[in-house]
Coordinates of C-alpha atoms in Angstrom, one line a residue:
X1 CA 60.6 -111.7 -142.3
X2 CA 60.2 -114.5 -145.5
X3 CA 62.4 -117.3 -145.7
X4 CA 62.3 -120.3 -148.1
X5 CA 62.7 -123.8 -146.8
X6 CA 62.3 -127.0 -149.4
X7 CA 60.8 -124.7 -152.1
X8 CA 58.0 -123.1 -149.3
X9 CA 58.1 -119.6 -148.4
X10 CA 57.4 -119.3 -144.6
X11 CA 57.2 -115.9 -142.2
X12 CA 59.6 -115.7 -139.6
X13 CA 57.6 -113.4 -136.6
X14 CA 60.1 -111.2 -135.1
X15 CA 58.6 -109.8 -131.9
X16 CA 58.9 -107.0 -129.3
X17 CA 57.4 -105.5 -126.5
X18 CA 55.5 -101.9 -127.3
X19 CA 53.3 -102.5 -124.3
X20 CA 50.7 -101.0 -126.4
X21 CA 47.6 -103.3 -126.7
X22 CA 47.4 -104.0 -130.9
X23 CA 45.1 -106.3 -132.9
X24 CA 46.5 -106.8 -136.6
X25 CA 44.4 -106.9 -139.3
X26 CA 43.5 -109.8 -141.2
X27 CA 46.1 -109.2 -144.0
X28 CA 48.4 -108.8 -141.1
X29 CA 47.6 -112.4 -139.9
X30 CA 47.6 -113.5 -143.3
X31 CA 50.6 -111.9 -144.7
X32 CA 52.8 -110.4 -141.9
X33 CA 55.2 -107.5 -142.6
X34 CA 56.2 -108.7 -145.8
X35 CA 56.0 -105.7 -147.6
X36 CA 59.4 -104.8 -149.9
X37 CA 60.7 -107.6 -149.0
X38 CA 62.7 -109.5 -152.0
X39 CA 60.3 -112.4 -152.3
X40 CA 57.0 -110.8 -151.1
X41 CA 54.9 -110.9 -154.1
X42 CA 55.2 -115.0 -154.2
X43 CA 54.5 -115.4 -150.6
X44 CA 51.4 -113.5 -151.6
X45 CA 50.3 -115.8 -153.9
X46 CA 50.9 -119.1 -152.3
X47 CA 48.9 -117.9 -149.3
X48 CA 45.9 -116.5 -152.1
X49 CA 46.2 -120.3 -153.2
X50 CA 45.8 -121.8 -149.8
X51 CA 43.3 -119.5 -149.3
X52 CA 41.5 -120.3 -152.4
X53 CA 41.6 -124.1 -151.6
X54 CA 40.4 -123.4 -148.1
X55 CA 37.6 -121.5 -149.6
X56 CA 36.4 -124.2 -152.0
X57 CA 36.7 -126.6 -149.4
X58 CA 34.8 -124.7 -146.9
X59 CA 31.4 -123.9 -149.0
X60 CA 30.6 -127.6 -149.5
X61 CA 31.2 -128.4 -145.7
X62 CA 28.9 -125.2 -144.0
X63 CA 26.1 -126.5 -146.7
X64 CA 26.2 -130.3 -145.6
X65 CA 26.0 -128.9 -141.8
X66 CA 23.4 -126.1 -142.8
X67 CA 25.1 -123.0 -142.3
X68 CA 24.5 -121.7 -145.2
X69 CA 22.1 -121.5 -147.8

């Protein structure tokens, strides 16, 4: 579930027991069930941004510790 809180969209996790073992996907991580919900297409793209940023930061940082080429 999104809800907005001094301009930021956050995801509320609303949990229950299947007591079925599950591993979400990535996007699940990432996104949650946001999916037709009102405001789902801008919580999309604020996590693309912090993704982005991450991104950018991270490719400098694995080349100063040689992890990657």
């Amino acid at each position: 579930t999104l809800c907005r809180a001094a301009g930021r969209l956050y995801t509320v996790i609303n949990a229950q027991y299947t007591g079925r073992a599950a591993e979400p996907t990535g996007l699940a991580c990432l996104c949650g069930k946001t999916q037709g919900q009102p405001e789902a297409q801008a919580y999309r793209e604020q996590q693309l941004v912090k993704l982005k940023n991450t991104a950018w930061a991270l490719h400098p940082a694995r080349r100063r510790m040689g992890w990657m080429p």
